[in-house]
mmCIF file of C-alpha atoms in Angstrom:
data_model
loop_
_atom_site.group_PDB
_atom_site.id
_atom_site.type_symbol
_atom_site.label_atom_id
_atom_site.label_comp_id
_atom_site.label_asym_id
_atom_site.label_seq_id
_atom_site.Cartn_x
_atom_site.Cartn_y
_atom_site.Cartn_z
ATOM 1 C CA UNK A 1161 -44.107 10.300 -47.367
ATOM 2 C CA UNK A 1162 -46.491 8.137 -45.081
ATOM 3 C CA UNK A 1163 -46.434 8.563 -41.879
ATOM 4 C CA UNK A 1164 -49.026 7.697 -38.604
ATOM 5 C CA UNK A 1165 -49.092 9.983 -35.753
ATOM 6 C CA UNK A 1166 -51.015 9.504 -32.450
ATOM 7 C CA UNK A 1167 -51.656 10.312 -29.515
ATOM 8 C CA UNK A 1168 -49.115 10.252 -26.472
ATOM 9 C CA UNK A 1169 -49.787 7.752 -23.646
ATOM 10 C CA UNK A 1170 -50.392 6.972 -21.022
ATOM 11 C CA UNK A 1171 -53.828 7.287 -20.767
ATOM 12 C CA UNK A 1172 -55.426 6.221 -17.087
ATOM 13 C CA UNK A 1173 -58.950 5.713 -17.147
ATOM 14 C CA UNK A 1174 -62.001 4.376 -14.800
ATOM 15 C CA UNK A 1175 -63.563 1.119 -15.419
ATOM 16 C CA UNK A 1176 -66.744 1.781 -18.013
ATOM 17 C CA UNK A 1177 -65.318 5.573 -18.901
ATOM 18 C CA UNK A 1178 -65.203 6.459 -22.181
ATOM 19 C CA UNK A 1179 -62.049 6.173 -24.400
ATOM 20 C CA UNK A 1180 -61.170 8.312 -27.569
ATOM 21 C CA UNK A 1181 -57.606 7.631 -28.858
ATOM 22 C CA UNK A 1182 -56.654 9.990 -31.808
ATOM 23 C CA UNK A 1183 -54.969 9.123 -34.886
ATOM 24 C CA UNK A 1184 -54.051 10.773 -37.865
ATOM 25 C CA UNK A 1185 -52.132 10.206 -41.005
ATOM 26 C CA UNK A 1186 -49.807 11.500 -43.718
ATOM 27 C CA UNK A 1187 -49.903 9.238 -46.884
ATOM 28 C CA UNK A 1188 -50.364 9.685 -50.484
ATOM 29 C CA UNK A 1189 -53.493 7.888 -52.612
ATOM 30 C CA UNK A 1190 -55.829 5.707 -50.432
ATOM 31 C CA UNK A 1191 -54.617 4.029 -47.878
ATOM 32 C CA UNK A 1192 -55.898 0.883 -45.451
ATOM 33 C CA UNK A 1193 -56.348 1.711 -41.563
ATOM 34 C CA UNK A 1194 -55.830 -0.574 -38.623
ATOM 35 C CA UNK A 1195 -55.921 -0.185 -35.239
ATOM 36 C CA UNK A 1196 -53.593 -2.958 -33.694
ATOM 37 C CA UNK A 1197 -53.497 -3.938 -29.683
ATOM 38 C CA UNK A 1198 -50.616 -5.480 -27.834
ATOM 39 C CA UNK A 1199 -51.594 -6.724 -24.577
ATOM 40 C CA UNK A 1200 -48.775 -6.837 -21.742
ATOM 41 C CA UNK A 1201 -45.695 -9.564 -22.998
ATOM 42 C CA UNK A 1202 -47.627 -10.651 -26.269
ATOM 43 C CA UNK A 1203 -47.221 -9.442 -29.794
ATOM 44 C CA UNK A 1204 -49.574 -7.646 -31.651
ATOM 45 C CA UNK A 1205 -53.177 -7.978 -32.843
ATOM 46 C CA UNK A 1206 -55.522 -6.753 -35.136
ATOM 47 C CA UNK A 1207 -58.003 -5.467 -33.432
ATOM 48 C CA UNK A 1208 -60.199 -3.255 -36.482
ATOM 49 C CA UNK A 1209 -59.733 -1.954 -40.033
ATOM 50 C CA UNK A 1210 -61.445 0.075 -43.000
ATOM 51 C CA UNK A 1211 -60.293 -0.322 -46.173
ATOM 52 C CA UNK A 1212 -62.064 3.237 -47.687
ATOM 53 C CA UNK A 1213 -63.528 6.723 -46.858
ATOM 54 C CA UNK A 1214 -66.464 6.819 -44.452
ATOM 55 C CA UNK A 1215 -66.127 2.589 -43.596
ATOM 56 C CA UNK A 1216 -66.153 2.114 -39.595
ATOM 57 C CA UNK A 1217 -64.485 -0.860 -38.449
ATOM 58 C CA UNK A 1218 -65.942 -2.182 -35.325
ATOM 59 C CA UNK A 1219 -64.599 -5.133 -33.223
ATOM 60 C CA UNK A 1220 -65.265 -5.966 -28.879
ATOM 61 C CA UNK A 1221 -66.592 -2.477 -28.726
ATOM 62 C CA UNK A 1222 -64.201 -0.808 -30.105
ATOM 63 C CA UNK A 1223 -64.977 1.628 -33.444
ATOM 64 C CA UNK A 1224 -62.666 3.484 -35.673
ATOM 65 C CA UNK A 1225 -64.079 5.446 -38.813
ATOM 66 C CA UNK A 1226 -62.243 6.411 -41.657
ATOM 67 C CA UNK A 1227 -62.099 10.011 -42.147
ATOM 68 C CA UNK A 1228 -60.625 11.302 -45.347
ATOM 69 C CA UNK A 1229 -61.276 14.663 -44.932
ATOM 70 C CA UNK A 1230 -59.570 15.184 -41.308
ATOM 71 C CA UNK A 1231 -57.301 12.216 -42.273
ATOM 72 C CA UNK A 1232 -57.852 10.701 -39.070
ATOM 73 C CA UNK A 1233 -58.680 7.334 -37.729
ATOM 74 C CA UNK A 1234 -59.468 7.603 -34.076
ATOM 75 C CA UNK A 1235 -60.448 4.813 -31.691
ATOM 76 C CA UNK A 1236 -63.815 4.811 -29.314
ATOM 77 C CA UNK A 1237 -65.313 2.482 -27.227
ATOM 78 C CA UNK A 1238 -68.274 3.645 -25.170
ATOM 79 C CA UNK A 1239 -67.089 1.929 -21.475
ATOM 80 C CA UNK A 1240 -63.744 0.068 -21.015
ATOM 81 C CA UNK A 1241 -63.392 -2.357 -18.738
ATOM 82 C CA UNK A 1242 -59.970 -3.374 -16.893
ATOM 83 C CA UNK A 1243 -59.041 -6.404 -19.639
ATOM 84 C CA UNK A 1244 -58.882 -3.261 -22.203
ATOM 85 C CA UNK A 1245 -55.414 -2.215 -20.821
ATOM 86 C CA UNK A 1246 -52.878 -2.352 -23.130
ATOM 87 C CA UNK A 1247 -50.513 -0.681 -26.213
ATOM 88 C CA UNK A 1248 -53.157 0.112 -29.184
ATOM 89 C CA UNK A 1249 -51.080 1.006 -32.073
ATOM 90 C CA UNK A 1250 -52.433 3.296 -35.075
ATOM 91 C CA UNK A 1251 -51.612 1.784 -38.525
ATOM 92 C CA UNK A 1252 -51.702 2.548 -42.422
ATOM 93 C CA UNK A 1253 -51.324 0.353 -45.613
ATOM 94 C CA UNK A 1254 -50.494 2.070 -48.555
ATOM 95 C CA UNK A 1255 -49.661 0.310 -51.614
ATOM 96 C CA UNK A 1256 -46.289 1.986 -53.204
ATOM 97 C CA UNK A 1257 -45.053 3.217 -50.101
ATOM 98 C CA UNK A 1258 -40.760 2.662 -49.477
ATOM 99 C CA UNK A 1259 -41.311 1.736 -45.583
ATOM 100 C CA UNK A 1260 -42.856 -1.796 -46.568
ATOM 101 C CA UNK A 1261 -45.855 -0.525 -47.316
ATOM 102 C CA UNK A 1262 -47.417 -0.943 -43.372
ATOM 103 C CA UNK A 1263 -46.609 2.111 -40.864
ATOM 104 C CA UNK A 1264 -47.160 2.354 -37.428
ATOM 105 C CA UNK A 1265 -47.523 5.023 -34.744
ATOM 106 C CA UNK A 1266 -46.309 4.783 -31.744
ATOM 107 C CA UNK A 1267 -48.716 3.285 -29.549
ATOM 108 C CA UNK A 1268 -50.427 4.228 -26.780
ATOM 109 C CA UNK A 1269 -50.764 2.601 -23.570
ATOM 110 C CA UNK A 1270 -54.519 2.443 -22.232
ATOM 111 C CA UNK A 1271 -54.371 1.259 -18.139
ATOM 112 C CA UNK A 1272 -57.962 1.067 -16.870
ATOM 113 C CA UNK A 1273 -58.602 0.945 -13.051
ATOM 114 C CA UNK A 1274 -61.343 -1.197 -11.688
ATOM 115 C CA UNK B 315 -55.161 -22.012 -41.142
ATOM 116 C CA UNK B 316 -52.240 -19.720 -41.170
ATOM 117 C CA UNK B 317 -50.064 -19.685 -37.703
ATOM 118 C CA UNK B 318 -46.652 -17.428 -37.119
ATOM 119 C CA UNK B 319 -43.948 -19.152 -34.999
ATOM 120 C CA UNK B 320 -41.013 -16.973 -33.330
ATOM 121 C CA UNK B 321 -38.525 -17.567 -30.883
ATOM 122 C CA UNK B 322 -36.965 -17.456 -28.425
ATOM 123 C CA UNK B 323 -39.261 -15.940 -26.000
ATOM 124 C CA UNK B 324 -36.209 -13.808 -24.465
ATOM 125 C CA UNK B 325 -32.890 -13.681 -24.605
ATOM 126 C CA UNK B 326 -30.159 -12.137 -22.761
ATOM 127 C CA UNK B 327 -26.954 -12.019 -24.628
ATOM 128 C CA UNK B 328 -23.996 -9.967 -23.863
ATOM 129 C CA UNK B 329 -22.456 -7.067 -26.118
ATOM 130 C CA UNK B 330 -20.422 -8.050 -29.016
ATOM 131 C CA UNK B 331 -22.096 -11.586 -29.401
ATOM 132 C CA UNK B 332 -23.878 -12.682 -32.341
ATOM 133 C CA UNK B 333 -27.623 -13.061 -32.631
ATOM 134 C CA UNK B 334 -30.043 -15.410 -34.906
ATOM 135 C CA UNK B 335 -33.631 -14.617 -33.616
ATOM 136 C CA UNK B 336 -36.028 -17.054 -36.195
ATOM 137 C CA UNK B 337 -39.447 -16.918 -37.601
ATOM 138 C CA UNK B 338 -41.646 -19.213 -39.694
ATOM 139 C CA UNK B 339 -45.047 -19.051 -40.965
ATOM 140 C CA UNK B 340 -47.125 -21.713 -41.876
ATOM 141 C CA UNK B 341 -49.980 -22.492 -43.801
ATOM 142 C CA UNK B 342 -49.532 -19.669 -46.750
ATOM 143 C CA UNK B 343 -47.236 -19.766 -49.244
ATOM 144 C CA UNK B 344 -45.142 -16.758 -50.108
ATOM 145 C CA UNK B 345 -45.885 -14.322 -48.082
ATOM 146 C CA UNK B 346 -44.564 -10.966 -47.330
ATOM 147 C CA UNK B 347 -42.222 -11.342 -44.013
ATOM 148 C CA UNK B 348 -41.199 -8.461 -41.499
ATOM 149 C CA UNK B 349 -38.667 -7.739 -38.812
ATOM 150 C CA UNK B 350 -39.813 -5.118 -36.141
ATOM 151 C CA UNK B 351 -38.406 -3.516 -33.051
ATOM 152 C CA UNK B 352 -40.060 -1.906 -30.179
ATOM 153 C CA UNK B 353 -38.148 0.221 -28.559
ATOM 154 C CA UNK B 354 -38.884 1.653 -24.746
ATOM 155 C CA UNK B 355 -40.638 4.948 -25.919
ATOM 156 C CA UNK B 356 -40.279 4.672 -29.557
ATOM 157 C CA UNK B 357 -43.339 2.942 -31.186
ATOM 158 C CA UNK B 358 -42.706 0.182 -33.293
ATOM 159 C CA UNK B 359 -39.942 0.566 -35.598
ATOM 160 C CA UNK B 360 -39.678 -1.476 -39.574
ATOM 161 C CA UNK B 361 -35.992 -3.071 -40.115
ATOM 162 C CA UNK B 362 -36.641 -5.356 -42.741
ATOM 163 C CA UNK B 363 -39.097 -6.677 -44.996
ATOM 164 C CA UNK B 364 -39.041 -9.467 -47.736
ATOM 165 C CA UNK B 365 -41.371 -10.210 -50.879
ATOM 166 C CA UNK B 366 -39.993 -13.399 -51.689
ATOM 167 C CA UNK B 367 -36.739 -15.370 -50.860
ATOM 168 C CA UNK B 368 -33.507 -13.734 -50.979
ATOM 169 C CA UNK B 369 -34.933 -10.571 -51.442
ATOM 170 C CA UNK B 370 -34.457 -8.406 -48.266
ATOM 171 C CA UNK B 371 -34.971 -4.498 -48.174
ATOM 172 C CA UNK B 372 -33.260 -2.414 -44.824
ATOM 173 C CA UNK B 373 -35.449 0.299 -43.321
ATOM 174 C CA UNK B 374 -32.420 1.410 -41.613
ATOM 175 C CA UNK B 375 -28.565 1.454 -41.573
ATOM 176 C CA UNK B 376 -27.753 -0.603 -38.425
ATOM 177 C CA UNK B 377 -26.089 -3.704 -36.396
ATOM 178 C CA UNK B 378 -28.350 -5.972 -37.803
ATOM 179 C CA UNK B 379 -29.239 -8.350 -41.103
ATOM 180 C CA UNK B 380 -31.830 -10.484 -42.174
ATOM 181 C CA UNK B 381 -32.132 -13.368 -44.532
ATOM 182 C CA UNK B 382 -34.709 -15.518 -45.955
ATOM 183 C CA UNK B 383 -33.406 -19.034 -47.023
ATOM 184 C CA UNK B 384 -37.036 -20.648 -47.420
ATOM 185 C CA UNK B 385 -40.334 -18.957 -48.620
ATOM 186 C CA UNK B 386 -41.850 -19.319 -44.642
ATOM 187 C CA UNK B 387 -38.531 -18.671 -43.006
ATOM 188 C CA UNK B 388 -37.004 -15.047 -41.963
ATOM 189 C CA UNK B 389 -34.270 -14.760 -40.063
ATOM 190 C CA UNK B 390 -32.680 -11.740 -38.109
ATOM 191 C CA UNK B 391 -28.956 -12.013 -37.077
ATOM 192 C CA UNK B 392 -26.309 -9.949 -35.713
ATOM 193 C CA UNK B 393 -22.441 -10.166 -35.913
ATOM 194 C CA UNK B 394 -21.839 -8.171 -32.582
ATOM 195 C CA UNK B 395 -24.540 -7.590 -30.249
ATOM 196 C CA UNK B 396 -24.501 -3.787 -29.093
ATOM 197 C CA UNK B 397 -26.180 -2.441 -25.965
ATOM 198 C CA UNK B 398 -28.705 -0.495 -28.360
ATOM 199 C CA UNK B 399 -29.638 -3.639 -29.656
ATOM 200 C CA UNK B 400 -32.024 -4.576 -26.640
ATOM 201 C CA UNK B 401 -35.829 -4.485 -27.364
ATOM 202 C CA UNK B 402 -38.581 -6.418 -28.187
ATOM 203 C CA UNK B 403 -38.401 -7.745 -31.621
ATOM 204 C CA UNK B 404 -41.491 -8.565 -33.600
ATOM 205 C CA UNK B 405 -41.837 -10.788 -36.637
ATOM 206 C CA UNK B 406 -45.265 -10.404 -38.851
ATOM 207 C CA UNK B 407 -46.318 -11.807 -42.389
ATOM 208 C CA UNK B 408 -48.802 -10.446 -44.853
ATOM 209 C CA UNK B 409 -50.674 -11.875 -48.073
ATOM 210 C CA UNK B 410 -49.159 -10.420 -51.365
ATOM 211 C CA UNK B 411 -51.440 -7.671 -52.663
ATOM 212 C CA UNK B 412 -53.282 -7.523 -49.111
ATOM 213 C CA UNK B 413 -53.141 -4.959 -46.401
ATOM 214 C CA UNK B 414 -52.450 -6.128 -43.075
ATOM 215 C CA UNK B 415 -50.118 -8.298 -41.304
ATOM 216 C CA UNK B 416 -49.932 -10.998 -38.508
ATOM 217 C CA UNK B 417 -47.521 -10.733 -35.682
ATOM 218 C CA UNK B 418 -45.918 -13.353 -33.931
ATOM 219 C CA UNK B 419 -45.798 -13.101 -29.830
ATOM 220 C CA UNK B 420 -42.035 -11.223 -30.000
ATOM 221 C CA UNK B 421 -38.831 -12.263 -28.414
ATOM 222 C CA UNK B 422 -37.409 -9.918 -25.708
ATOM 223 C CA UNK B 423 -34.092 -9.229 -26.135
ATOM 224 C CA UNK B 424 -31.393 -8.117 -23.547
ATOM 225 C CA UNK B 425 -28.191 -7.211 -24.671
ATOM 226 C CA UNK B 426 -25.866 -6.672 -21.339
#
């Protein structure tokens, strides 16, 4: 089946350090990536995608790229700053799938320190 | 453009009560609706998801039920609220045939 793992929090880091947040994934045929953030009481947003092997999605410093061979997705951003802090969730899309199709993992929880 | 409306905010019911929790979506038509829960710990969690009115499909056995009554309207309801119940529920749409989905802000629910 599909399935997203990443991961575990929490993850404490210095104001303009450098983040890498690993993600991999289990799923059959080609599937669509997202990163998703939840920042502290809100819901969730999109924060990057890539649709196919080798795209990077890119989005407020953050980058992601699609790797098909390691089947991983991870998340970088060269120097976080304090309004980073937050849940960032690993997705996957995958048409066919029995869980509705969109899986998450189980987020991680980035807290920055000034 | 297309905007995701859920509430309440929180909620603090006690155990064996019922529970409607609501969510409508406007400015799409027919769009695939979902029901999640966060859990403290557990990641976010699929209970329900819905292709089209009336048709509802259950991630997993459990205290809860959803129904769709209108093509931008998804409900989540409970006969009798359990402690296990608490957590913060999320409610997120999609475009038929596309790949992502759009979350409302969540409703924070306390069962005591």
């Amino acid at each position: 089946g599909n399935s997203v793992t990443q991961m575990e929090g929490p993850v404490t880091l210095s104001e303009e350090a450098f983040l890498t947040i690993n993600c991999t994934y289990t799923a059959t045929g080609y599937p669509s990536l997202f990163w998703y953030v939840q920042y502290p009481g809100e819901g969730l947003q999109l924060l990057l995608k890539a649709t196919k092997a080798d795209d990077k999605g890119s989005n407020k410093g953050f980058e992601a790229t699609y790797r098909k061979e390691t089947t991983s997705f991870h998340l970088e951003k060269g120097s976080v700053q304090v309004s980073d802090s937050a849940v960032y969730f690993c997705a996957l899309f995958n048409y066919g799938g029995s869980q509705g199709n969109l899986i998450f993992g189980k987020g991680t929880k980035l807290s920055v320190k000034p | 453009s297309q905007t995701i409306h859920q509430w309440p905010a929180t909620l603090v019911q006690p155990v064996g009560s019922p529970l409607s929790l609501e969510c409508t979506v406007e400015g799409t038509s027919n769009p695939n609706l979902y029901w999640y829960r966060q859990a403290a710990g557990r990641g976010l969690q699929l209970l329900f998801y819905s292709v089209g009115i009336g048709q509802i499909s259950s991630e997993v056995p459990q205290n809860l039920s959803a129904s769709r009554p209108q093509d931008r309207q998804f409900i989540l309801s409970s006969k009798k609220l359990l402690l296990s119940d608490s957590g913060f529920y999320l409610c997120a749409w999609g475009v038929q045939g596309g790949t992502e989905a759009f979350f409302g802000q969540g409703t924070r629910l306390t069962v005591v």
